[in-house]
Coordinates of C-alpha atoms in Angstrom, one line a residue:
Chain A
M1 CA -0.3 -0.1 -0.2
L2 CA 1.3 3.3 -0.7
I3 CA 0.3 6.1 1.1
K4 CA 1.6 9.5 0.1
N5 CA 1.5 12.8 1.9
D6 CA 2.9 15.2 0.0
D7 CA 1.2 19.1 1.0
A8 CA 0.7 20.3 -2.5
S9 CA -2.0 17.7 -3.0
L10 CA -3.6 18.9 0.1
T11 CA -6.7 21.0 -0.1
K12 CA -5.8 25.1 0.4
E13 CA -8.6 26.2 1.9
V14 CA -7.3 27.0 4.9
T15 CA -5.9 27.7 8.3
D16 CA -2.3 26.3 8.7
P17 CA -2.4 24.3 12.0
Q18 CA -0.1 26.4 13.0
V19 CA -1.4 29.4 12.9
F20 CA -3.9 28.3 14.3
K21 CA -2.1 27.4 17.3
A22 CA 0.3 29.9 16.9
R23 CA -3.1 32.2 17.3
R24 CA -4.5 30.4 20.2
K25 CA -1.7 31.4 21.8
I26 CA -2.2 35.5 20.8
I27 CA -5.4 35.4 22.1
Q28 CA -4.5 33.5 25.3
A29 CA -2.0 36.1 26.0
A30 CA -4.4 38.7 25.5
I31 CA -7.0 37.4 27.8
A32 CA -3.6 37.0 30.3
L33 CA -3.0 40.6 30.3
G34 CA -6.1 42.4 29.6
A35 CA -8.0 40.4 32.0
T36 CA -9.0 40.7 35.5
A37 CA -7.2 38.1 38.1
S38 CA -9.8 35.3 37.9
V39 CA -10.4 35.5 34.2
S40 CA -6.1 35.1 33.4
A41 CA -5.8 33.2 36.2
A42 CA -8.5 30.2 34.4
A43 CA -6.5 31.5 31.0
N44 CA -3.6 30.5 32.1
E45 CA -4.6 27.0 32.9
K46 CA -2.5 25.1 30.8
K47 CA -4.0 22.9 28.4
A48 CA -3.4 19.3 28.7
Y49 CA -2.0 19.0 25.0
Q50 CA -0.9 22.3 24.1
H51 CA 2.8 20.4 23.3
V52 CA 1.4 17.9 21.1
P53 CA 3.1 17.7 17.8
I54 CA 1.3 18.2 14.7
G55 CA 0.9 14.7 12.6
P56 CA 1.9 13.9 9.3
Y57 CA -1.5 13.1 7.9
S58 CA -3.4 16.1 9.3
K59 CA -4.5 18.5 7.0
K60 CA -4.5 21.9 6.4
L61 CA -7.7 23.5 6.6
Q62 CA -10.2 25.9 8.2
V63 CA -11.2 24.6 11.6
T64 CA -14.3 24.7 13.3
D65 CA -15.0 26.8 16.2
Y66 CA -14.5 25.3 19.4
E67 CA -18.3 26.1 20.5
D68 CA -19.7 24.3 17.5
A69 CA -17.3 21.0 17.8
I70 CA -18.4 20.8 21.5
N71 CA -22.2 21.7 21.1
Y72 CA -23.1 20.1 18.0
T73 CA -22.6 16.5 18.1
N74 CA -24.8 12.9 18.4
F75 CA -24.0 10.6 21.3
Y76 CA -27.8 8.6 21.5
E77 CA -27.0 6.7 24.9
F78 CA -27.8 10.3 26.6
S79 CA -30.0 11.7 23.9
T80 CA -31.1 11.7 19.9
N81 CA -31.3 15.6 20.5
K82 CA -27.9 17.1 20.5
K83 CA -28.5 19.9 22.9
D84 CA -30.0 17.2 25.4
S85 CA -27.3 14.5 24.8
T86 CA -24.4 17.6 25.0
V87 CA -25.5 19.0 28.8
L88 CA -26.6 15.0 29.8
A89 CA -23.0 13.2 28.7
Q90 CA -21.6 15.6 31.6
A91 CA -22.4 13.0 33.7
L92 CA -20.2 10.1 31.9
K93 CA -18.0 8.9 34.8
I94 CA -14.6 8.3 32.4
S95 CA -11.8 7.7 35.1
P96 CA -11.2 5.1 36.1
W97 CA -10.8 3.5 32.7
Q98 CA -10.0 0.1 31.4
V99 CA -10.0 -1.2 27.9
L100 CA -10.9 -4.6 27.6
I101 CA -9.0 -6.2 24.3
E102 CA -9.9 -9.7 23.8
G103 CA -10.6 -12.5 21.0
E104 CA -7.8 -13.3 18.0
V105 CA -5.2 -11.6 20.1
D106 CA -1.9 -12.7 21.9
K107 CA -2.2 -10.1 24.7
P108 CA -5.6 -9.7 25.8
G109 CA -6.7 -8.1 29.0
L110 CA -8.2 -5.4 30.9
Y111 CA -5.9 -2.3 30.1
D112 CA -5.7 0.6 32.1
F113 CA -6.0 4.0 30.1
E114 CA -3.0 5.4 31.7
D115 CA -1.2 2.6 30.4
I116 CA -2.1 2.7 27.4
L117 CA -1.2 6.0 26.8
K118 CA 2.6 5.3 27.8
K119 CA 2.9 3.0 25.1
V120 CA 2.1 5.5 22.1
N121 CA 2.9 9.0 20.8
L122 CA 0.1 11.2 20.8
E123 CA 0.0 14.1 17.5
E124 CA -2.1 16.3 16.2
R125 CA -4.1 16.0 13.3
I126 CA -6.2 18.3 11.3
Y127 CA -9.1 16.1 9.9
R128 CA -12.9 16.3 8.1
F129 CA -15.8 14.8 9.9
R130 CA -18.2 14.0 7.9
C131 CA -21.4 12.8 9.3
V132 CA -24.2 10.9 7.3
E133 CA -26.5 13.9 8.5
A134 CA -24.9 15.4 5.7
W135 CA -23.2 18.3 7.8
S136 CA -18.3 18.2 8.1
M137 CA -17.0 20.2 10.5
V138 CA -12.9 19.9 11.0
V139 CA -11.9 19.0 13.9
P140 CA -8.1 19.3 15.2
W141 CA -7.8 16.0 17.2
I142 CA -5.1 14.6 19.8
G143 CA -4.3 10.9 19.5
F144 CA -2.2 7.7 18.2
P145 CA -2.8 6.0 15.5
L146 CA -4.7 2.8 16.4
H147 CA -2.1 0.4 14.8
Q148 CA 0.7 1.2 17.5
L149 CA -1.7 0.1 19.9
I150 CA -2.5 -3.4 17.7
K151 CA 0.9 -4.1 17.4
Q152 CA 1.1 -4.3 21.1
V153 CA -1.5 -6.8 21.9
Q154 CA -0.6 -8.8 18.8
P155 CA -3.5 -9.9 16.9
T156 CA -3.1 -13.7 15.6
S157 CA -3.3 -14.4 12.1
R158 CA -6.9 -15.3 12.3
A159 CA -8.0 -11.9 13.4
K160 CA -9.6 -10.3 10.3
F161 CA -11.9 -7.6 11.6
V162 CA -11.9 -5.1 15.1
E163 CA -14.8 -4.7 16.8
F164 CA -15.3 -1.8 19.1
T165 CA -17.7 -1.5 22.2
T166 CA -19.1 1.9 24.2
V167 CA -19.5 2.1 27.4
L168 CA -22.7 1.1 29.3
Q169 CA -23.3 3.6 32.2
P170 CA -27.3 2.7 32.6
D171 CA -27.4 5.0 36.0
V172 CA -26.7 8.2 33.4
M173 CA -27.5 7.4 29.9
P174 CA -31.5 7.8 30.1
G175 CA -31.2 7.3 25.9
L176 CA -30.6 3.6 27.0
R177 CA -34.3 3.1 28.1
Y178 CA -34.8 3.5 24.8
S179 CA -34.8 1.1 21.9
S180 CA -33.6 3.7 19.0
L181 CA -30.3 1.8 18.6
K182 CA -29.6 -1.8 20.1
W183 CA -27.3 -1.3 23.4
P184 CA -24.1 -1.1 23.7
Y185 CA -23.1 0.6 20.8
T186 CA -20.5 -1.1 18.4
E187 CA -18.7 -0.7 15.2
G188 CA -16.1 -3.0 13.7
L189 CA -13.2 -2.0 11.0
R190 CA -12.0 -4.9 8.5
M191 CA -7.6 -5.1 9.7
D192 CA -6.9 -3.7 6.8
E193 CA -8.7 -0.1 7.7
A194 CA -7.7 -0.8 11.8
M195 CA -4.3 -0.8 10.3
H196 CA -4.4 2.2 8.0
P197 CA -2.2 4.9 9.5
L198 CA -5.4 8.0 9.2
T199 CA -6.9 5.8 11.8
L200 CA -6.7 7.5 14.1
M201 CA -7.8 6.5 18.3
A202 CA -8.8 10.0 20.2
T203 CA -8.0 11.1 23.3
G204 CA -8.3 14.7 22.5
M205 CA -9.5 17.9 21.0
Y206 CA -7.8 21.5 20.3
D207 CA -5.2 21.2 22.7
E208 CA -7.3 19.8 25.3
K209 CA -8.4 16.1 26.8
L210 CA -12.0 15.3 25.1
P211 CA -15.3 16.4 26.2
K212 CA -17.3 14.2 27.7
Q213 CA -19.4 14.7 24.7
N214 CA -17.2 13.9 22.4
G215 CA -16.6 10.7 23.1
A216 CA -13.8 11.0 26.3
P217 CA -11.7 9.7 26.8
L218 CA -11.1 7.2 24.0
R219 CA -12.4 7.4 20.9
L220 CA -12.1 6.3 17.2
V221 CA -11.9 9.0 14.1
V222 CA -11.7 7.4 11.0
P223 CA -11.9 10.3 8.5
W224 CA -12.6 8.6 5.2
K225 CA -16.0 7.0 6.7
Y226 CA -19.5 8.7 8.1
G227 CA -19.3 10.1 11.4
F228 CA -21.2 7.1 13.0
K229 CA -18.4 4.8 12.3
S230 CA -16.2 7.0 14.7
I231 CA -17.5 5.2 17.6
K232 CA -16.9 7.5 21.5
S233 CA -15.5 6.7 24.8
I234 CA -14.4 2.7 23.8
I235 CA -14.3 0.1 26.9
K236 CA -14.3 -2.8 24.4
I237 CA -11.5 -3.9 21.5
R238 CA -12.3 -7.7 19.8
F239 CA -10.6 -8.9 17.0
L240 CA -12.5 -11.1 15.4
E241 CA -12.2 -13.2 12.5
N242 CA -15.9 -12.9 11.0
M243 CA -17.3 -9.3 10.2
P244 CA -19.1 -7.9 13.3
S245 CA -22.4 -6.6 13.6
T246 CA -22.2 -2.9 14.1
A247 CA -25.2 -0.7 15.9
W248 CA -26.2 1.4 12.7
N249 CA -26.1 -2.0 10.2
T250 CA -28.4 -3.4 12.9
S251 CA -30.6 -0.6 13.1
A252 CA -31.0 -0.6 9.3
P253 CA -29.1 -2.8 7.0
G254 CA -30.7 -0.8 4.3
E255 CA -29.2 2.7 5.3
Y256 CA -26.4 2.1 6.9
G257 CA -23.4 -0.1 6.0
F258 CA -20.8 -1.6 7.2
Y259 CA -18.2 0.0 5.3
A260 CA -20.3 3.7 5.1
N261 CA -17.2 5.3 3.3
V262 CA -18.4 8.9 2.4
N263 CA -19.4 8.6 -1.2
P264 CA -21.4 11.6 -3.0
A265 CA -22.1 9.1 -5.8
V266 CA -23.7 6.5 -3.4
P267 CA -27.1 8.6 -1.5
H268 CA -29.0 7.3 2.0
P269 CA -32.1 5.7 0.3
R270 CA -34.0 8.6 1.9
W271 CA -31.9 11.5 1.0
S272 CA -28.9 12.9 -1.2
Q273 CA -25.1 12.9 -0.1
A274 CA -24.1 14.7 -2.7
R275 CA -23.2 18.0 -0.5
E276 CA -22.9 19.0 3.2
R277 CA -23.5 21.8 5.5
V278 CA -20.3 23.2 6.6
L279 CA -21.0 23.6 10.3
G280 CA -19.8 27.9 11.1
A281 CA -20.3 28.9 8.0
S282 CA -22.4 31.7 7.4
I283 CA -26.1 30.5 6.3
F284 CA -25.3 32.7 2.8
T285 CA -22.6 30.1 2.0
P286 CA -23.7 27.7 -0.3
K287 CA -23.1 23.5 0.7
R288 CA -19.8 21.9 0.2
K289 CA -19.7 18.7 -2.0
T290 CA -18.9 16.1 -0.9
E291 CA -15.7 14.1 -1.6
K292 CA -15.2 10.8 -2.8
F293 CA -13.8 9.4 0.9
N294 CA -13.9 12.4 2.3
G295 CA -10.8 13.7 0.6
Y296 CA -8.7 10.5 1.6
G297 CA -9.0 8.9 -1.5
E298 CA -5.3 9.0 -2.2
Q299 CA -4.5 7.4 0.5
V300 CA -7.4 5.0 1.2
A301 CA -8.9 4.1 -2.3
A302 CA -6.7 1.4 -2.6
L303 CA -8.1 -0.3 0.3
Y304 CA -11.9 -0.8 -1.7
S305 CA -10.2 -1.9 -5.1
G306 CA -12.1 -4.0 -7.3
M307 CA -15.3 -3.6 -4.3
N308 CA -18.4 -1.8 -5.9
L309 CA -18.6 0.6 -3.5
K310 CA -22.6 0.9 -4.4
K311 CA -23.4 -2.8 -3.2
Y312 CA -21.0 -2.4 -0.2
Y313 CA -22.1 0.9 1.1
Chain B
M1 CA -72.2 34.6 22.8
A2 CA -73.2 37.8 22.2
M3 CA -70.3 39.9 21.0
Y4 CA -69.8 43.2 19.0
K5 CA -67.7 42.9 15.4
Y6 CA -65.4 45.3 17.2
Q7 CA -64.4 43.0 19.9
W8 CA -63.9 40.1 17.3
G9 CA -61.6 42.2 15.5
V10 CA -59.4 42.4 18.6
I11 CA -59.8 39.1 19.2
K12 CA -58.6 37.9 15.9
S13 CA -55.3 40.7 16.0
V14 CA -54.4 38.9 19.6
V15 CA -54.4 35.4 17.9
F16 CA -52.9 37.1 14.6
M17 CA -50.0 37.9 16.8
L18 CA -49.6 35.6 18.8
C19 CA -49.4 33.3 15.8
L20 CA -46.6 35.1 14.5
L21 CA -44.5 34.7 17.7
P22 CA -42.9 31.6 16.8
F23 CA -41.3 33.4 13.6
G24 CA -40.7 36.6 15.7
I25 CA -38.6 34.1 18.2
L26 CA -36.4 32.4 15.7
V27 CA -35.8 35.8 13.7
N28 CA -34.7 36.9 17.3
D29 CA -32.8 34.0 17.9
L30 CA -31.0 34.2 14.7
I31 CA -29.7 37.6 14.2
N32 CA -28.1 37.0 18.4
D33 CA -26.5 33.8 16.8
R34 CA -28.6 31.6 18.7
L35 CA -29.5 28.6 16.5
G36 CA -26.0 26.8 17.4
A37 CA -23.5 25.8 15.0
N38 CA -26.7 24.6 11.9
P39 CA -28.6 27.5 12.0
I40 CA -29.8 26.6 9.1
E41 CA -31.0 23.5 10.0
S42 CA -32.1 24.5 13.3
M43 CA -34.6 27.2 11.3
H44 CA -35.3 24.5 8.6
V45 CA -36.6 22.2 11.5
T46 CA -38.5 24.6 13.8
L47 CA -40.9 26.3 10.4
G48 CA -41.3 23.3 9.2
E49 CA -42.7 22.2 12.7
W50 CA -44.6 24.9 13.0
A51 CA -46.4 24.5 10.0
L52 CA -47.5 20.8 11.0
R53 CA -48.9 22.4 14.1
F54 CA -51.2 24.8 12.3
L55 CA -52.1 22.0 10.1
C56 CA -52.9 19.9 13.3
L57 CA -54.6 23.2 15.1
T58 CA -56.5 24.2 11.5
L59 CA -58.1 20.4 11.1
S60 CA -59.1 19.9 14.9
L61 CA -61.6 23.4 14.4
S62 CA -64.1 21.6 12.8
P63 CA -64.8 18.7 15.1
C64 CA -63.8 21.3 18.2
K65 CA -66.8 23.1 17.2
Q66 CA -68.9 20.0 16.4
I67 CA -68.0 18.3 19.3
F68 CA -68.3 21.1 21.7
G69 CA -70.9 23.3 19.3
L70 CA -68.2 26.3 19.9
T71 CA -69.5 27.6 16.2
W72 CA -67.4 30.5 16.7
L73 CA -63.7 28.5 15.9
N74 CA -64.9 28.8 12.4
K75 CA -63.7 32.7 12.8
F76 CA -60.3 31.6 13.0
R77 CA -60.1 28.8 10.3
R78 CA -58.6 30.6 7.5
M79 CA -56.6 32.2 9.9
L80 CA -54.9 29.1 11.3
G81 CA -54.9 27.9 8.0
L82 CA -53.0 30.6 6.4
Y83 CA -50.9 30.5 9.1
S84 CA -49.4 26.7 8.1
F85 CA -48.7 27.8 5.1
F86 CA -47.1 31.1 5.9
Y87 CA -45.1 28.9 8.2
A88 CA -44.7 25.9 5.1
L89 CA -43.2 28.6 2.7
M90 CA -41.0 30.0 5.1
H91 CA -39.7 26.4 5.8
F92 CA -39.5 25.8 2.1
M93 CA -37.5 29.3 1.7
V94 CA -35.1 28.4 3.7
Y95 CA -34.2 25.5 1.7
I96 CA -34.2 26.9 -1.7
V97 CA -32.7 30.2 -0.5
L98 CA -30.8 29.3 2.1
D99 CA -29.9 25.4 2.1
I100 CA -29.8 25.2 -1.7
S101 CA -28.1 28.8 -2.3
L102 CA -30.8 28.8 -5.4
D103 CA -29.2 26.8 -7.6
W104 CA -32.1 24.9 -9.6
M105 CA -29.0 21.9 -10.3
V106 CA -29.0 20.9 -6.5
F107 CA -32.5 21.0 -6.5
V108 CA -32.9 18.5 -9.2
E109 CA -29.7 16.5 -7.8
E110 CA -31.6 16.5 -4.3
I111 CA -34.7 15.4 -5.6
N112 CA -33.4 12.5 -7.7
D113 CA -31.4 11.1 -4.6
G114 CA -34.2 10.1 -2.6
P115 CA -37.8 10.6 -1.5
Y116 CA -37.5 13.3 1.3
I117 CA -36.7 16.6 -0.5
L118 CA -39.5 14.9 -2.9
F119 CA -42.6 14.7 -0.5
G120 CA -42.2 18.1 0.9
V121 CA -42.1 19.6 -2.1
V122 CA -45.9 18.0 -3.2
T123 CA -46.9 19.5 0.1
F124 CA -46.2 22.7 -0.7
L125 CA -47.4 22.3 -3.7
I126 CA -51.0 20.8 -3.1
L127 CA -50.7 23.7 0.4
L128 CA -50.3 26.8 -2.4
P129 CA -53.4 26.5 -4.7
L130 CA -55.5 26.2 -1.3
A131 CA -53.7 29.6 -0.1
I132 CA -54.6 31.6 -3.1
T133 CA -58.0 30.2 -3.6
S134 CA -58.6 31.0 0.5
L135 CA -60.2 34.5 -0.5
T136 CA -63.8 35.6 -0.1
A137 CA -63.9 36.1 -3.8
M138 CA -62.4 32.7 -4.6
Q139 CA -64.8 30.8 -2.8
K140 CA -67.3 32.6 -4.6
L141 CA -66.2 32.0 -7.5
L142 CA -65.5 28.0 -7.3
G143 CA -69.2 27.6 -5.2
K144 CA -69.1 24.0 -5.0
N145 CA -65.7 22.8 -6.4
W146 CA -63.8 25.3 -3.1
K147 CA -64.7 22.4 -0.3
K148 CA -63.7 19.8 -2.8
L149 CA -60.4 21.7 -3.5
H150 CA -59.5 22.0 0.1
S151 CA -60.3 18.4 1.0
L152 CA -56.8 18.2 -0.4
V153 CA -56.1 19.5 2.9
Y154 CA -55.6 16.1 4.0
L155 CA -53.6 14.7 1.5
A156 CA -51.5 17.8 2.4
A157 CA -51.0 16.1 6.0
I158 CA -50.4 12.8 5.1
T159 CA -47.5 13.7 2.6
A160 CA -46.3 15.9 5.7
L161 CA -46.1 13.5 7.8
L162 CA -44.3 11.4 5.1
H163 CA -42.1 14.4 4.7
Y164 CA -41.2 14.1 8.2
F165 CA -40.7 10.3 8.6
L166 CA -38.1 10.1 6.2
L167 CA -36.2 12.8 7.6
V168 CA -35.4 11.1 11.0
K169 CA -32.7 8.2 11.8
T170 CA -34.6 6.6 14.7
E171 CA -36.8 9.5 16.8
F172 CA -39.6 8.7 15.6
G173 CA -41.7 9.8 18.9
K174 CA -42.4 13.6 16.9
P175 CA -43.6 12.4 13.9
L176 CA -45.5 10.1 15.2
F177 CA -47.4 12.2 17.6
Y178 CA -48.1 14.6 15.0
A179 CA -49.2 11.2 13.0
A180 CA -51.9 10.2 15.7
I181 CA -53.1 13.5 15.9
I182 CA -53.8 13.8 12.1
L183 CA -55.6 9.9 12.0
L184 CA -57.4 10.9 14.9
L185 CA -58.7 14.1 13.4
L186 CA -58.8 12.6 9.8
G187 CA -60.8 9.2 11.6
F188 CA -62.8 11.5 13.2
R189 CA -64.2 12.8 10.1
L190 CA -64.6 10.1 8.1
V191 CA -66.4 7.9 10.5
R192 CA -69.1 11.5 10.9
R193 CA -69.7 11.2 7.1
A194 CA -70.2 7.6 7.4
L195 CA -72.9 8.2 9.8
K196 CA -74.4 11.1 7.9
K197 CA -74.7 8.5 5.0
N198 CA -76.2 5.9 7.0
K199 CA -78.7 8.6 8.5
I200 CA -79.6 9.4 5.3
K201 CA -80.0 5.9 3.8
S202 CA -82.3 4.5 6.9
V203 CA -84.6 7.9 6.0
Y204 CA -84.4 6.6 2.3
S205 CA -85.5 3.0 3.3
K206 CA -87.7 4.0 6.0
R207 CA -90.0 5.8 3.2
T208 CA -89.3 3.1 0.9
S209 CA -90.8 0.7 3.2
N210 CA -93.8 2.6 3.4
R211 CA -94.3 3.1 -0.3
E212 CA -94.5 -0.6 -0.7
K213 CA -96.6 -1.0 2.3
L214 CA -99.3 1.4 0.4
V215 CA -98.7 -0.6 -2.3

């Protein structure tokens, strides 16, 4: 598999991530200088991932406002309403956090989140995030490539798929009372998709730890697939010989496939996927044309060569 | 209820302003940037839901009148019906002007790609002639046909519901709520009509049997 990352191929829409980081620091400095003691104290509080380097697969894209990115998320375990789920998700208990790794691996076990972090290299990745609801945002994720974790736990030769499971906390997740989806939420990837360098396990965004509504403390980010594949608050990773069932695919198999690659040429059975609303844009900005594989075709198209993407949507 | 004409005028103006309130709140929220990360979606959904609410309200006037004998409710039928159209029009305009930026090609593409948009457009195309012919002059001009034409409002209610159901992913609670209301109102009318027909039939059959006796 050939993975190129020459800068010339990248979209130039652009806020250079360096500029973005510098800008944030200027703003912080301005607040610290000009504001009252209490405000400056808050602004001076160090961001958890302020010094994480920018990774090679980061895209130079205009980053979505932090406020938009943390207030417009789906988390059905709490509520199907984006506003309600953001408020309710604050009750999520994220520490201590452990991830169970099982199935076709040589080193199964219950891993502490902190121990996982010790053995991986965090980096920043600016990715476009395209939801199946035909909107997109650009998020500066902090995380590590999933393959770093996979290599540590050593999958057997029989491992062909990876299944991820979201935490179940019924006492704080009122959404679980409704059978909107089959709980717990599960997602899956083919082994080669999971090993792909673009596939990220995120632990933070915007230089900070992941907000709870965005899937704290550990979530998947697969930038060339619709957002529902990027499962939140992961507590279990299972290596399998056969394709696992996944939450949305189980709920409506005709509408949400296992692959769920972003594809403007394959509409959702009820609505178009040809364009997307860019969050945070002015109301007079036209929708953006959706790109095949969400613009990551150069890196990932080879994974699906010879496959009928209309059939395997 | 004996009331002077000007008193009804005052009441009607109050109702008129109340019906406009949701629109005012929405415009105010938009100006003050309180519609969140996706203001177009927020406007679109709010306006569409108010169009459906006013449609339900309009359809509920006749049954309320018949059950509770509140004949004065008739005075508000046209206003509420037109408000349903007003919110549907604004809903449609947000889609045409803001969401697809007046791009005809996108419109064709989106209708082609899935039935969701199509059912919305069909609903709007049904409501449009009803709004135009709501003028008293048109009512007189169309005579008996006016009532026939305006019974299309039930069809609009059904296509509006389909449009709603096609939009949601799993959260069917709200569209089911409106579907229940509309089915109840529609059911009431169908039952009432059936009873009326039976009455006429039974009167008719009594007469004929009497006649037979005479023979």
